[in-house]
mmCIF file of C-alpha atoms in Angstrom:
data_model
loop_
_atom_site.group_PDB
_atom_site.id
_atom_site.type_symbol
_atom_site.label_atom_id
_atom_site.label_comp_id
_atom_site.label_asym_id
_atom_site.label_seq_id
_atom_site.Cartn_x
_atom_site.Cartn_y
_atom_site.Cartn_z
ATOM 1 C CA UNK B 1 -12.595 5.441 -15.130
ATOM 2 C CA UNK B 2 -12.950 7.073 -18.520
ATOM 3 C CA UNK B 3 -11.947 5.268 -21.676
ATOM 4 C CA UNK B 4 -10.659 7.496 -24.440
ATOM 5 C CA UNK B 5 -8.849 7.491 -27.762
ATOM 6 C CA UNK B 6 -5.391 8.991 -28.181
ATOM 7 C CA UNK B 7 -3.674 10.593 -31.116
ATOM 8 C CA UNK B 8 -0.045 10.450 -32.274
ATOM 9 C CA UNK B 9 2.168 13.472 -32.835
ATOM 10 C CA UNK B 10 5.745 13.587 -34.173
ATOM 11 C CA UNK B 11 8.300 11.778 -32.037
ATOM 12 C CA UNK B 12 10.603 14.735 -31.472
ATOM 13 C CA UNK B 13 7.735 16.477 -29.678
ATOM 14 C CA UNK B 14 6.781 13.288 -27.874
ATOM 15 C CA UNK B 15 3.917 11.034 -28.875
ATOM 16 C CA UNK B 16 1.339 8.460 -27.917
ATOM 17 C CA UNK B 17 3.062 5.311 -29.128
ATOM 18 C CA UNK B 18 0.957 2.957 -31.224
ATOM 19 C CA UNK B 19 3.642 0.335 -31.903
ATOM 20 C CA UNK B 20 6.324 -1.019 -29.581
ATOM 21 C CA UNK B 21 8.873 -0.465 -32.367
ATOM 22 C CA UNK B 22 8.403 3.315 -32.329
ATOM 23 C CA UNK B 23 10.921 3.952 -29.539
ATOM 24 C CA UNK B 24 14.343 4.692 -31.091
ATOM 25 C CA UNK B 25 16.177 2.905 -28.254
ATOM 26 C CA UNK B 26 15.571 0.933 -25.057
ATOM 27 C CA UNK B 27 14.323 3.403 -22.424
ATOM 28 C CA UNK B 28 16.520 4.196 -19.431
ATOM 29 C CA UNK B 29 14.240 6.654 -17.612
ATOM 30 C CA UNK B 30 10.778 5.141 -17.169
ATOM 31 C CA UNK B 31 7.836 6.607 -15.272
ATOM 32 C CA UNK B 32 4.850 4.407 -14.398
ATOM 33 C CA UNK B 33 1.435 5.971 -13.833
ATOM 34 C CA UNK B 34 -0.328 2.737 -12.812
ATOM 35 C CA UNK B 35 0.270 0.597 -9.674
ATOM 36 C CA UNK B 36 -0.133 -2.820 -11.293
ATOM 37 C CA UNK B 37 2.203 -1.849 -14.128
ATOM 38 C CA UNK B 38 4.765 -0.557 -11.635
ATOM 39 C CA UNK B 39 4.773 -3.989 -10.003
ATOM 40 C CA UNK B 40 5.279 -5.505 -13.459
ATOM 41 C CA UNK B 41 8.316 -3.289 -14.122
ATOM 42 C CA UNK B 42 9.822 -4.568 -10.879
ATOM 43 C CA UNK B 43 9.187 -8.188 -11.836
ATOM 44 C CA UNK B 44 10.877 -7.574 -15.192
ATOM 45 C CA UNK B 45 13.991 -6.340 -13.393
ATOM 46 C CA UNK B 46 13.738 -2.642 -14.258
ATOM 47 C CA UNK B 47 14.975 -1.325 -10.916
ATOM 48 C CA UNK B 48 17.442 1.220 -12.262
ATOM 49 C CA UNK B 49 15.358 2.253 -15.250
ATOM 50 C CA UNK B 50 12.188 3.087 -13.284
ATOM 51 C CA UNK B 51 12.611 6.621 -11.915
ATOM 52 C CA UNK B 52 9.087 7.715 -10.991
ATOM 53 C CA UNK B 53 5.866 6.143 -9.692
ATOM 54 C CA UNK B 54 2.515 7.313 -8.300
ATOM 55 C CA UNK B 55 1.634 7.527 -4.629
ATOM 56 C CA UNK B 56 -0.642 4.538 -5.143
ATOM 57 C CA UNK B 57 2.191 2.313 -6.418
ATOM 58 C CA UNK B 58 2.607 0.455 -3.130
ATOM 59 C CA UNK B 59 4.343 -2.619 -4.582
ATOM 60 C CA UNK B 60 7.185 -3.286 -4.196
ATOM 61 C CA UNK B 61 7.597 -1.643 -0.779
ATOM 62 C CA UNK B 62 11.195 -0.614 -1.485
ATOM 63 C CA UNK B 63 10.090 1.309 -4.575
ATOM 64 C CA UNK B 64 7.202 2.905 -2.703
ATOM 65 C CA UNK B 65 9.599 4.284 -0.115
ATOM 66 C CA UNK B 66 12.513 5.000 -2.431
ATOM 67 C CA UNK B 67 11.264 6.107 -5.852
ATOM 68 C CA UNK B 68 10.227 9.659 -6.732
ATOM 69 C CA UNK B 69 6.447 10.161 -6.360
ATOM 70 C CA UNK B 70 4.774 11.889 -9.278
ATOM 71 C CA UNK B 71 1.282 12.443 -7.824
ATOM 72 C CA UNK B 72 -1.784 10.222 -8.001
ATOM 73 C CA UNK B 73 -3.093 8.245 -10.945
ATOM 74 C CA UNK B 74 -5.693 10.931 -11.695
ATOM 75 C CA UNK B 75 -3.790 13.928 -10.321
ATOM 76 C CA UNK B 76 -0.333 13.746 -11.873
ATOM 77 C CA UNK B 77 2.395 16.197 -10.883
ATOM 78 C CA UNK B 78 3.302 17.353 -14.388
ATOM 79 C CA UNK B 79 6.116 19.605 -13.147
ATOM 80 C CA UNK B 80 7.843 16.769 -11.289
ATOM 81 C CA UNK B 81 7.447 14.433 -14.255
ATOM 82 C CA UNK B 82 8.906 17.039 -16.587
ATOM 83 C CA UNK B 83 11.860 17.555 -14.278
ATOM 84 C CA UNK B 84 12.630 13.828 -14.342
ATOM 85 C CA UNK B 85 12.961 13.943 -18.152
ATOM 86 C CA UNK B 86 11.590 10.437 -18.831
ATOM 87 C CA UNK B 87 12.223 8.640 -22.101
ATOM 88 C CA UNK B 88 9.106 6.488 -21.582
ATOM 89 C CA UNK B 89 5.894 7.037 -19.626
ATOM 90 C CA UNK B 90 3.558 4.064 -19.162
ATOM 91 C CA UNK B 91 -0.108 5.000 -18.655
ATOM 92 C CA UNK B 92 -3.507 3.320 -18.828
ATOM 93 C CA UNK B 93 -6.686 4.435 -20.589
ATOM 94 C CA UNK B 94 -8.862 3.773 -17.578
ATOM 95 C CA UNK B 95 -6.605 4.719 -14.680
ATOM 96 C CA UNK B 96 -5.276 8.021 -15.964
ATOM 97 C CA UNK B 97 -6.893 11.269 -17.119
ATOM 98 C CA UNK B 98 -6.920 11.873 -20.862
ATOM 99 C CA UNK B 99 -5.942 15.539 -20.753
ATOM 100 C CA UNK B 100 -3.008 14.918 -18.419
ATOM 101 C CA UNK B 101 -1.667 12.065 -20.529
ATOM 102 C CA UNK B 102 -1.995 14.093 -23.713
ATOM 103 C CA UNK B 103 -0.145 16.994 -22.063
ATOM 104 C CA UNK B 104 2.729 14.662 -21.232
ATOM 105 C CA UNK B 105 2.667 13.158 -24.729
ATOM 106 C CA UNK B 106 3.403 16.572 -26.190
ATOM 107 C CA UNK B 107 6.898 16.278 -24.712
ATOM 108 C CA UNK B 108 7.605 12.622 -23.929
ATOM 109 C CA UNK B 109 6.847 9.215 -25.509
ATOM 110 C CA UNK B 110 3.853 7.623 -23.781
ATOM 111 C CA UNK B 111 2.630 4.038 -23.995
ATOM 112 C CA UNK B 112 -1.060 3.678 -23.066
ATOM 113 C CA UNK B 113 -2.328 0.235 -22.090
ATOM 114 C CA UNK B 114 -5.951 -0.882 -22.400
ATOM 115 C CA UNK B 115 -6.746 -3.971 -20.327
ATOM 116 C CA UNK B 116 -10.327 -5.227 -20.301
ATOM 117 C CA UNK B 117 -9.813 -8.972 -19.871
ATOM 118 C CA UNK B 118 -7.264 -11.683 -19.127
ATOM 119 C CA UNK B 119 -5.972 -11.926 -22.693
ATOM 120 C CA UNK B 120 -5.484 -8.146 -22.804
ATOM 121 C CA UNK B 121 -3.395 -8.443 -19.642
ATOM 122 C CA UNK B 122 -1.083 -11.035 -21.192
ATOM 123 C CA UNK B 123 -0.742 -8.857 -24.300
ATOM 124 C CA UNK B 124 0.105 -5.854 -22.111
ATOM 125 C CA UNK B 125 2.901 -7.800 -20.388
ATOM 126 C CA UNK B 126 4.377 -8.756 -23.747
ATOM 127 C CA UNK B 127 4.134 -5.193 -25.049
ATOM 128 C CA UNK B 128 5.886 -3.685 -22.036
ATOM 129 C CA UNK B 129 8.561 -6.365 -22.279
ATOM 130 C CA UNK B 130 9.148 -5.419 -25.918
ATOM 131 C CA UNK B 131 9.260 -1.705 -25.105
ATOM 132 C CA UNK B 132 11.786 -2.092 -22.286
ATOM 133 C CA UNK B 133 14.150 -4.675 -23.753
ATOM 134 C CA UNK B 134 12.767 -7.410 -21.509
ATOM 135 C CA UNK B 135 11.042 -9.609 -24.091
ATOM 136 C CA UNK B 136 12.469 -12.879 -22.774
ATOM 137 C CA UNK B 137 11.501 -12.056 -19.192
ATOM 138 C CA UNK B 138 8.007 -10.974 -20.236
ATOM 139 C CA UNK B 139 7.440 -14.112 -22.304
ATOM 140 C CA UNK B 140 8.553 -16.296 -19.377
ATOM 141 C CA UNK B 141 6.174 -14.431 -17.075
ATOM 142 C CA UNK B 142 3.267 -14.865 -19.494
ATOM 143 C CA UNK B 143 3.975 -18.614 -19.707
ATOM 144 C CA UNK B 144 4.059 -18.928 -15.906
ATOM 145 C CA UNK B 145 0.805 -17.013 -15.499
ATOM 146 C CA UNK B 146 -0.948 -19.003 -18.203
ATOM 147 C CA UNK B 147 0.216 -22.290 -16.675
ATOM 148 C CA UNK B 148 -1.158 -21.247 -13.280
ATOM 149 C CA UNK B 149 -4.522 -20.286 -14.772
ATOM 150 C CA UNK B 150 -4.812 -23.515 -16.772
ATOM 151 C CA UNK B 151 -4.542 -25.484 -13.519
ATOM 152 C CA UNK B 152 -7.210 -23.359 -11.853
ATOM 153 C CA UNK B 153 -10.485 -25.087 -11.001
ATOM 154 C CA UNK B 154 -13.398 -22.606 -10.982
ATOM 155 C CA UNK B 155 -16.470 -22.917 -8.804
ATOM 156 C CA UNK B 156 -19.035 -25.242 -10.361
ATOM 157 C CA UNK B 157 -21.877 -24.458 -10.620
ATOM 158 C CA UNK B 158 -21.138 -20.722 -10.888
ATOM 159 C CA UNK B 159 -22.208 -18.510 -7.972
ATOM 160 C CA UNK B 160 -24.430 -15.505 -8.867
ATOM 161 C CA UNK B 161 -22.264 -12.699 -7.528
ATOM 162 C CA UNK B 162 -22.314 -8.911 -7.146
ATOM 163 C CA UNK B 163 -18.882 -7.294 -6.820
ATOM 164 C CA UNK B 164 -18.917 -3.844 -5.211
ATOM 165 C CA UNK B 165 -16.084 -1.358 -5.648
ATOM 166 C CA UNK B 166 -17.576 1.778 -4.075
ATOM 167 C CA UNK B 167 -19.985 3.036 -1.434
ATOM 168 C CA UNK B 168 -22.165 6.163 -1.354
ATOM 169 C CA UNK B 169 -23.248 5.436 -3.981
ATOM 170 C CA UNK B 170 -22.697 1.724 -4.396
ATOM 171 C CA UNK B 171 -20.869 0.934 -7.624
ATOM 172 C CA UNK B 172 -20.296 -2.416 -9.267
ATOM 173 C CA UNK B 173 -18.535 -3.764 -12.347
ATOM 174 C CA UNK B 174 -20.024 -4.406 -15.768
ATOM 175 C CA UNK B 175 -19.362 -7.346 -18.040
ATOM 176 C CA UNK B 176 -16.810 -5.460 -20.166
ATOM 177 C CA UNK B 177 -14.229 -5.084 -17.377
ATOM 178 C CA UNK B 178 -11.087 -6.962 -16.388
ATOM 179 C CA UNK B 179 -12.576 -7.675 -12.946
ATOM 180 C CA UNK B 180 -15.647 -9.287 -14.482
ATOM 181 C CA UNK B 181 -13.429 -11.556 -16.585
ATOM 182 C CA UNK B 182 -11.511 -12.580 -13.455
ATOM 183 C CA UNK B 183 -14.767 -13.326 -11.650
ATOM 184 C CA UNK B 184 -15.862 -15.489 -14.566
ATOM 185 C CA UNK B 185 -12.612 -17.451 -14.528
ATOM 186 C CA UNK B 186 -13.091 -18.103 -10.809
ATOM 187 C CA UNK B 187 -16.655 -19.343 -11.247
ATOM 188 C CA UNK B 188 -18.412 -16.231 -9.958
ATOM 189 C CA UNK B 189 -21.271 -15.221 -12.264
ATOM 190 C CA UNK B 190 -21.403 -11.427 -12.441
ATOM 191 C CA UNK B 191 -25.084 -10.574 -12.002
ATOM 192 C CA UNK B 192 -24.453 -7.127 -13.501
ATOM 193 C CA UNK B 193 -22.593 -8.394 -16.566
ATOM 194 C CA UNK B 194 -25.294 -6.865 -18.779
ATOM 195 C CA UNK B 195 -24.151 -3.390 -17.701
ATOM 196 C CA UNK B 196 -21.108 -1.444 -18.923
ATOM 197 C CA UNK B 197 -17.967 -0.385 -17.067
ATOM 198 C CA UNK B 198 -18.640 0.766 -13.467
ATOM 199 C CA UNK B 199 -22.312 1.603 -12.952
ATOM 200 C CA UNK B 200 -23.934 2.982 -9.840
ATOM 201 C CA UNK B 201 -26.501 0.635 -8.319
ATOM 202 C CA UNK B 202 -28.972 0.666 -5.443
ATOM 203 C CA UNK B 203 -29.648 -1.818 -2.687
ATOM 204 C CA UNK B 204 -32.958 -2.541 -4.381
ATOM 205 C CA UNK B 205 -31.107 -3.499 -7.570
ATOM 206 C CA UNK B 206 -28.943 -5.832 -5.504
ATOM 207 C CA UNK B 207 -32.092 -7.467 -4.132
ATOM 208 C CA UNK B 208 -33.569 -7.845 -7.601
ATOM 209 C CA UNK B 209 -30.349 -9.224 -9.110
ATOM 210 C CA UNK B 210 -30.886 -12.576 -7.376
ATOM 211 C CA UNK B 211 -27.261 -12.668 -6.318
ATOM 212 C CA UNK B 212 -26.448 -15.193 -3.608
ATOM 213 C CA UNK B 213 -23.051 -13.652 -2.872
ATOM 214 C CA UNK B 214 -21.797 -10.075 -2.563
ATOM 215 C CA UNK B 215 -18.052 -9.429 -2.650
ATOM 216 C CA UNK B 216 -16.863 -6.155 -1.130
ATOM 217 C CA UNK B 217 -13.571 -5.167 -2.714
ATOM 218 C CA UNK B 218 -10.712 -3.774 -0.634
ATOM 219 C CA UNK B 219 -10.143 -1.136 -3.322
ATOM 220 C CA UNK B 220 -10.722 1.467 -4.548
ATOM 221 C CA UNK B 221 -13.169 1.837 -1.648
ATOM 222 C CA UNK B 222 -11.697 0.290 1.525
ATOM 223 C CA UNK B 223 -14.618 -1.955 2.476
ATOM 224 C CA UNK B 224 -14.304 -3.456 5.964
ATOM 225 C CA UNK B 225 -16.245 -5.780 8.295
ATOM 226 C CA UNK B 226 -18.534 -2.958 9.445
ATOM 227 C CA UNK B 227 -19.795 -2.596 5.877
ATOM 228 C CA UNK B 228 -20.753 -6.275 5.801
ATOM 229 C CA UNK B 229 -22.977 -5.703 8.821
ATOM 230 C CA UNK B 230 -24.603 -2.641 7.256
ATOM 231 C CA UNK B 231 -25.402 -4.395 3.996
ATOM 232 C CA UNK B 232 -26.440 -7.664 5.613
ATOM 233 C CA UNK B 233 -29.427 -5.947 7.211
ATOM 234 C CA UNK B 234 -30.677 -5.021 3.740
ATOM 235 C CA UNK B 235 -29.816 -8.376 2.159
ATOM 236 C CA UNK B 236 -30.820 -11.141 4.556
ATOM 237 C CA UNK B 237 -29.927 -14.593 3.269
ATOM 238 C CA UNK B 238 -27.195 -13.289 0.952
ATOM 239 C CA UNK B 239 -23.579 -14.151 1.802
ATOM 240 C CA UNK B 240 -21.443 -11.014 2.006
ATOM 241 C CA UNK B 241 -17.659 -11.352 2.060
ATOM 242 C CA UNK B 242 -14.606 -9.109 1.809
ATOM 243 C CA UNK B 243 -12.401 -9.599 -1.249
ATOM 244 C CA UNK B 244 -8.773 -8.678 -1.917
ATOM 245 C CA UNK B 245 -9.196 -6.148 -4.700
ATOM 246 C CA UNK B 246 -5.598 -6.522 -5.872
ATOM 247 C CA UNK B 247 -6.177 -10.139 -6.824
ATOM 248 C CA UNK B 248 -9.227 -9.331 -8.937
ATOM 249 C CA UNK B 249 -8.172 -6.015 -10.479
ATOM 250 C CA UNK B 250 -4.370 -5.864 -10.741
ATOM 251 C CA UNK B 251 -3.220 -7.035 -14.153
ATOM 252 C CA UNK B 252 0.474 -7.730 -14.719
ATOM 253 C CA UNK B 253 2.776 -9.802 -12.532
ATOM 254 C CA UNK B 254 0.157 -9.888 -9.761
ATOM 255 C CA UNK B 255 -1.639 -12.447 -11.932
ATOM 256 C CA UNK B 256 0.918 -15.016 -10.763
ATOM 257 C CA UNK B 257 -0.651 -14.820 -7.306
ATOM 258 C CA UNK B 258 -4.273 -14.475 -8.344
ATOM 259 C CA UNK B 259 -5.348 -18.142 -8.713
ATOM 260 C CA UNK B 260 -4.036 -19.151 -5.286
ATOM 261 C CA UNK B 261 -5.350 -16.028 -3.547
ATOM 262 C CA UNK B 262 -8.758 -16.182 -5.209
ATOM 263 C CA UNK B 263 -8.982 -19.859 -4.268
ATOM 264 C CA UNK B 264 -8.806 -18.728 -0.640
ATOM 265 C CA UNK B 265 -11.690 -16.383 -1.375
ATOM 266 C CA UNK B 266 -13.607 -19.233 -3.006
ATOM 267 C CA UNK B 267 -13.138 -21.501 0.007
ATOM 268 C CA UNK B 268 -14.295 -18.732 2.339
ATOM 269 C CA UNK B 269 -17.346 -18.006 0.226
ATOM 270 C CA UNK B 270 -18.336 -21.642 -0.050
ATOM 271 C CA UNK B 271 -18.204 -22.360 3.677
#
């Protein structure tokens, strides 16, 4: 989950785009390197234009089964991508590997998103709409998402919460992440907000954090009920629940579903 800075090189050799106006025309051959952004392209109506997706781009199901796979988010199949001759590649600073993205940018225009909070996510939707000739659709989507979030009633008082994304070692989320911002909007107080990005933590740190709730994300590590039982032995008195990782970590059109889905999580956690 490395964050890195990109450079720009002349367009006829490809480039890392820094402005949505840098594309000479609306792209007709788009490759998405990020699952949540693939779902956004579908919502914007870019069925024909999207020609390649990663093996983790499971939404929509028809695209997952029908579109050309171009490897994983951190293990891209450069040869397949090159053969598809895209006129736009959409990547993400955190999800994709710097060296692979830069290699692609030497030949193709690449747009790199950087989403660390809710407002960044809305900006990203608008940017991709502008890049793909779908500004009206993107603006309508942003308005719908914002309306849904404005009606959202967070937990009050906030619940001191630890959100785990990995096991062996346990990893959590720092206060500078999109997930942490989503937790905050829901009324879950991230007890590790003082840390950065995705730190490793120990069970002892969980005990000392004074969290009253632990959420085990369904991704990237596939936490299941058996993991609740394992952790409960070490954290007696702490509520431990499974959480739908897509609703907390997928930016883009998935945000339309997030308030309602996270409300289900809230009700479960408050029982």
